[in-house]
Coordinates of C-alpha atoms and ligand atoms in Angstrom, one line a residue:
M68 CA 112.7 125.1 92.8
A69 CA 115.0 123.6 90.3
N70 CA 116.3 120.3 90.4
I71 CA 119.2 121.0 91.8
E72 CA 118.0 122.1 94.8
K73 CA 115.5 118.8 95.4
Q74 CA 116.9 116.2 97.2
K75 CA 118.1 113.2 95.4
L76 CA 116.5 109.9 95.7
I77 CA 116.7 106.5 94.7
I78 CA 113.7 104.1 94.9
D79 CA 114.5 100.7 94.9
T80 CA 111.4 98.8 94.7
D81 CA 108.7 95.6 94.5
P82 CA 105.9 97.0 93.6
G83 CA 103.4 96.0 95.1
H84 CA 100.3 98.2 95.9
D85 CA 102.2 100.2 98.7
D86 CA 105.1 100.5 96.6
A87 CA 102.7 102.1 94.0
L88 CA 101.5 104.8 97.0
A89 CA 104.8 105.5 97.9
I90 CA 106.1 106.7 94.5
M91 CA 103.5 108.3 93.5
L92 CA 103.7 109.7 97.3
L93 CA 107.3 111.4 96.6
E94 CA 106.5 112.1 92.8
K95 CA 103.5 114.1 93.1
S96 CA 105.0 115.7 96.4
G97 CA 107.3 117.7 94.1
L98 CA 110.2 117.9 96.9
F99 CA 112.0 115.1 95.5
D100 CA 114.5 114.7 92.6
I101 CA 113.8 111.1 91.9
Q102 CA 116.7 109.7 89.8
A103 CA 116.2 106.2 89.4
I104 CA 113.7 103.7 90.3
T105 CA 115.2 100.0 91.0
T106 CA 113.4 97.2 90.7
V107 CA 113.8 93.8 93.2
A108 CA 111.9 90.4 93.0
G109 CA 109.7 90.0 96.8
N110 CA 106.0 91.0 95.9
S111 CA 106.5 89.3 92.8
T112 CA 109.0 88.3 90.2
I113 CA 111.3 90.9 88.8
Q114 CA 109.4 90.7 85.6
N115 CA 106.4 91.6 87.7
T116 CA 107.6 94.1 89.6
T117 CA 109.4 96.1 86.8
N118 CA 106.3 95.9 84.8
N119 CA 104.1 97.4 87.6
A120 CA 107.4 100.2 88.1
R121 CA 106.4 101.3 84.5
Y122 CA 102.4 101.1 85.2
I123 CA 103.0 103.3 87.9
L124 CA 105.4 106.0 86.4
D125 CA 102.9 106.0 83.5
L126 CA 100.0 106.6 85.6
L127 CA 102.2 109.3 86.9
D128 CA 103.5 110.4 83.1
S129 CA 107.0 110.4 84.6
K130 CA 110.0 109.7 82.7
I131 CA 111.9 108.4 86.0
P132 CA 114.4 105.8 84.8
I133 CA 113.4 102.4 85.5
Y134 CA 116.4 99.7 85.9
S135 CA 115.8 96.2 86.6
G136 CA 117.8 94.3 89.4
A137 CA 117.6 91.1 91.6
N138 CA 115.4 87.8 90.7
A139 CA 116.2 86.2 93.7
P140 CA 118.1 87.1 97.0
L141 CA 122.0 87.2 97.1
T142 CA 122.1 83.4 98.2
R143 CA 118.5 81.8 98.8
K144 CA 115.3 80.9 96.6
L145 CA 112.8 83.6 96.2
I146 CA 110.0 83.7 98.6
L147 CA 106.9 85.7 97.3
A148 CA 104.2 87.4 99.1
E149 CA 100.7 86.5 98.2
V150 CA 99.4 89.7 99.6
H151 CA 99.6 91.4 96.3
G152 CA 98.0 89.1 94.0
P153 CA 99.6 86.7 91.4
N154 CA 101.1 89.6 89.0
G155 CA 101.9 91.9 92.3
L156 CA 100.0 94.3 91.6
A157 CA 96.2 92.9 91.3
G158 CA 93.8 95.4 90.0
A159 CA 95.7 97.3 87.4
N160 CA 95.4 96.7 84.0
I161 CA 99.2 95.9 83.3
T162 CA 99.5 96.0 79.4
K163 CA 103.1 96.3 79.0
Q164 CA 106.1 93.6 79.5
E165 CA 108.7 96.4 80.3
P166 CA 112.2 95.6 79.2
L167 CA 114.9 94.0 82.1
T168 CA 118.0 96.0 82.1
G169 CA 119.4 94.5 84.7
T170 CA 121.7 96.9 85.8
A171 CA 119.8 98.4 89.0
V172 CA 123.2 97.6 91.1
E173 CA 125.4 99.1 88.4
R174 CA 123.2 102.1 88.0
I175 CA 123.1 102.6 92.0
I176 CA 126.9 102.7 92.2
E177 CA 127.2 104.9 88.9
L178 CA 124.8 107.4 91.0
V179 CA 126.2 107.5 93.9
K180 CA 129.6 107.9 92.8
N181 CA 128.4 110.8 90.4
N182 CA 127.0 112.6 93.2
P183 CA 128.9 111.9 96.2
H184 CA 127.2 112.5 99.8
E185 CA 123.4 113.6 98.1
I186 CA 122.1 110.5 96.7
S187 CA 119.5 109.3 99.4
I188 CA 117.9 105.5 99.3
L189 CA 114.3 104.7 99.7
A190 CA 114.4 100.9 100.2
I191 CA 110.7 99.2 100.2
G192 CA 111.7 96.1 98.9
P193 CA 113.9 93.1 99.9
L194 CA 117.8 94.5 99.7
T195 CA 119.2 92.6 97.5
N196 CA 120.3 95.2 94.9
I197 CA 121.4 97.7 97.6
A198 CA 123.5 94.8 99.8
D199 CA 125.0 93.6 96.3
A200 CA 125.8 97.9 95.3
L201 CA 128.0 97.6 98.4
T202 CA 129.5 94.1 98.0
R203 CA 130.6 95.1 94.4
D204 CA 131.8 98.5 94.9
S205 CA 132.5 99.2 99.1
S206 CA 133.7 103.0 98.0
I207 CA 130.3 103.5 97.7
I208 CA 129.5 103.2 101.7
P209 CA 130.9 106.4 102.7
L210 CA 128.9 108.5 99.9
I211 CA 125.8 107.5 100.3
R212 CA 123.7 110.5 102.2
E213 CA 121.3 107.8 104.0
I214 CA 119.1 104.9 103.4
V215 CA 115.6 105.1 104.9
I216 CA 114.1 101.2 105.0
M217 CA 111.0 99.6 105.4
G218 CA 111.3 96.7 107.1
G219 CA 111.8 95.1 110.5
A220 CA 109.4 94.1 113.7
I221 CA 111.0 95.2 116.8
A222 CA 108.6 94.5 119.9
V223 CA 105.6 93.1 117.7
P224 CA 105.1 89.8 115.7
G225 CA 106.7 89.6 112.0
N226 CA 104.1 89.3 109.2
K227 CA 105.9 86.7 107.1
N228 CA 107.1 84.6 110.3
R229 CA 106.7 84.7 114.1
V230 CA 109.3 87.3 114.2
A231 CA 110.3 88.4 110.6
E232 CA 108.9 91.5 108.6
F233 CA 108.8 90.1 104.7
N234 CA 111.3 92.6 102.6
I235 CA 114.0 91.7 105.4
F236 CA 112.4 87.7 105.5
V237 CA 113.1 87.4 102.1
D238 CA 117.0 88.5 102.0
P239 CA 118.5 88.4 105.8
D240 CA 121.8 88.2 104.1
A241 CA 121.3 91.4 102.2
A242 CA 120.1 92.9 105.3
D243 CA 122.7 91.9 107.2
I244 CA 125.4 93.3 104.9
I245 CA 123.6 96.9 105.5
F246 CA 122.7 96.9 108.9
R247 CA 126.5 96.2 109.5
A248 CA 127.6 99.0 107.1
P249 CA 128.5 102.3 108.5
I250 CA 125.8 104.2 106.6
K251 CA 122.9 107.0 108.4
K252 CA 120.1 104.2 108.2
T253 CA 116.6 104.8 109.4
L254 CA 114.4 102.0 109.9
I255 CA 110.2 101.9 109.4
P256 CA 109.4 98.7 111.0
L257 CA 106.1 96.8 111.5
D258 CA 105.9 98.8 114.6
A259 CA 105.1 101.9 113.6
C260 CA 103.2 100.7 110.2
N261 CA 100.6 98.3 111.5
N262 CA 98.6 101.1 113.1
V263 CA 99.0 103.3 109.7
F264 CA 96.3 102.1 107.3
L265 CA 93.5 103.5 105.3
S266 CA 89.8 102.1 104.6
I267 CA 88.7 102.0 101.1
N268 CA 86.1 104.7 101.7
D269 CA 89.2 107.0 102.8
F270 CA 90.6 107.2 99.0
E271 CA 87.0 109.1 98.1
E272 CA 88.9 112.1 99.0
L273 CA 90.6 111.2 95.8
K274 CA 87.4 111.0 93.5
N275 CA 88.3 114.2 91.8
S276 CA 91.8 113.0 90.8
P277 CA 92.5 111.6 87.6
L278 CA 94.4 108.6 89.9
Y279 CA 90.8 107.6 92.1
R280 CA 89.9 105.0 89.7
P281 CA 93.3 103.2 89.1
I282 CA 94.1 103.5 92.7
K283 CA 90.4 102.7 94.1
E284 CA 90.7 99.3 91.6
M285 CA 93.9 98.4 93.2
M286 CA 93.3 99.3 96.5
A287 CA 90.3 96.9 96.5
H288 CA 92.5 93.8 95.7
Y289 CA 95.2 94.7 98.0
I290 CA 92.5 95.1 100.9
Q291 CA 91.1 92.0 100.3
G292 CA 95.2 90.6 100.2
I293 CA 95.9 92.0 103.4
L294 CA 92.6 90.7 105.1
N295 CA 93.5 87.3 103.5
F296 CA 97.0 86.9 104.4
E297 CA 97.7 89.5 107.2
K298 CA 94.2 89.2 109.2
T299 CA 94.1 92.5 109.3
S300 CA 91.3 95.1 107.8
G301 CA 92.4 98.1 106.1
A302 CA 95.4 99.3 103.4
I303 CA 98.2 98.9 105.5
M304 CA 100.5 102.1 104.8
Y305 CA 103.9 100.0 104.9
D306 CA 106.0 101.9 102.5
P307 CA 104.2 104.8 101.9
L308 CA 105.1 105.5 105.7
A309 CA 108.6 104.9 104.8
A310 CA 108.3 107.5 102.1
Y311 CA 106.6 110.1 104.4
F312 CA 110.0 110.0 106.6
F313 CA 111.5 111.9 103.8
I314 CA 108.8 114.7 103.8
N315 CA 107.9 114.8 107.4
P316 CA 110.0 112.9 109.8
V317 CA 108.8 115.1 113.2
A318 CA 105.7 112.7 112.5
F319 CA 107.7 109.7 114.0
E320 CA 108.4 109.1 117.3
T321 CA 112.3 107.8 117.1
E322 CA 115.2 105.7 118.8
M323 CA 118.6 104.9 117.9
M324 CA 119.0 101.3 118.5
D325 CA 121.3 98.1 117.9
I326 CA 120.0 96.1 116.1
K327 CA 121.2 92.5 114.5
I328 CA 119.8 90.6 111.6
E329 CA 119.1 86.6 111.9
T330 CA 120.8 84.6 109.0
Q331 CA 121.1 81.0 110.5
S332 CA 118.1 80.0 112.1
E333 CA 114.9 79.0 109.9
L334 CA 112.4 79.5 112.5
T335 CA 113.6 83.4 113.3
R336 CA 114.8 84.0 109.8
G337 CA 115.0 87.6 109.2
M338 CA 114.2 88.6 112.5
T339 CA 115.8 92.2 113.1
V340 CA 117.0 91.5 117.0
A341 CA 117.5 94.7 118.9
E342 CA 119.2 95.0 122.1
R343 CA 116.9 96.5 124.5
R344 CA 118.1 95.6 128.1
S345 CA 118.9 98.3 129.7
W346 CA 122.2 97.2 130.9
G347 CA 122.9 95.7 127.5
E348 CA 126.3 96.4 125.7
K349 CA 124.7 99.0 123.0
N350 CA 126.1 99.9 119.4
P351 CA 123.6 101.7 118.1
N352 CA 123.7 101.2 113.9
V353 CA 120.0 102.7 112.7
L354 CA 117.3 105.1 113.9
V355 CA 114.2 103.4 114.6
A356 CA 110.5 104.8 114.0
K357 CA 108.7 103.2 116.9
S358 CA 105.7 104.6 116.1
A359 CA 103.9 107.6 113.5
D360 CA 101.0 110.4 113.7
R361 CA 99.0 108.3 111.5
A362 CA 96.1 111.7 111.4
E363 CA 99.1 113.7 109.8
F364 CA 100.0 111.3 107.7
T365 CA 96.7 110.9 106.2
K366 CA 96.3 114.2 105.6
N367 CA 99.1 114.9 103.8
F368 CA 99.5 112.0 101.9
L369 CA 95.7 112.5 100.8
E370 CA 96.4 116.1 100.2
I371 CA 99.4 115.2 97.7
L372 CA 98.3 112.7 95.6
N373 CA 94.8 115.2 94.9
R374 CA 97.5 117.4 93.7
Ligands
LIG67 O1 106.2 94.3 104.9 C1 105.6 94.8 104.2 C2 106.5 95.0 102.7 O2 106.3 94.1 102.1 C3 106.4 95.9 101.9 O3 107.0 96.7 101.1 C4 105.5 95.4 101.0 O4 105.6 96.1 99.7 C5 106.3 94.4 100.9 O5 107.2 94.4 100.1
LIG68 CA1 107.4 97.0 98.8

């Protein structure tokens, strides 16, 4: 299928073990024309997440261009994740210091303006770059096809504080800008992600793949990190599940919801506050994935990575 028929994507990301798997899934699916990888600080510093993006694309022998972006949230100090280790991709043999272009925001704006109504964005890190793009050039708001966001926690506890999921927690002001913007949005929150995880043995399915060894190395560290910091056993498929929404949206149970972002309180910083009262006045602003079909995802995910 020629590129002109493939859905055009930008992946905004903070690799991150699960980000790595999400990028691999979309690239190896052959279904998408990935126009850019834009990097953001979150799981680690911007230099580390950008180095990690290069490592992942080298593993895929991919020429997708990388544009580095924000090294900190819009207004707040950067709070890093710990799950992914000191360089953000523990277990990976990172040898290259990728040059930082610092042009992620400009590139998002340029790609959207040059491809009106055709660019979809997969946001799998803190939302700083995307919010900055909407603020710098609001004319792109009606031109973005859709944004699929890994983030939030609706009816389950947070994974970074009592109520907030990490991506939204890191830059709640950016999330607030995006949730208020009249753009088609889909949210893949912890409610759907928590039940979708792979064991280290599940990755044995990939044993004949050239990706097997690097993935096994990375997943051993990721699974340990999830156990240490999120007290759960297994490789939770946060970002790959958000990516999978582009491949198989019917594998998700979804509901339109009215969600606002907590930006004022420290205690509930980054909470995705949904109007869940049956009688509440609702202004639905985002399609929320309440659950996902774990078996369907796992089958498709491993099959595509094995290609
Ligand atoms: O809360 C999970 C999210 O935070 C994922 O995107 C993971 O990579 C981290 O960025
Ligand atoms: Ca991520």
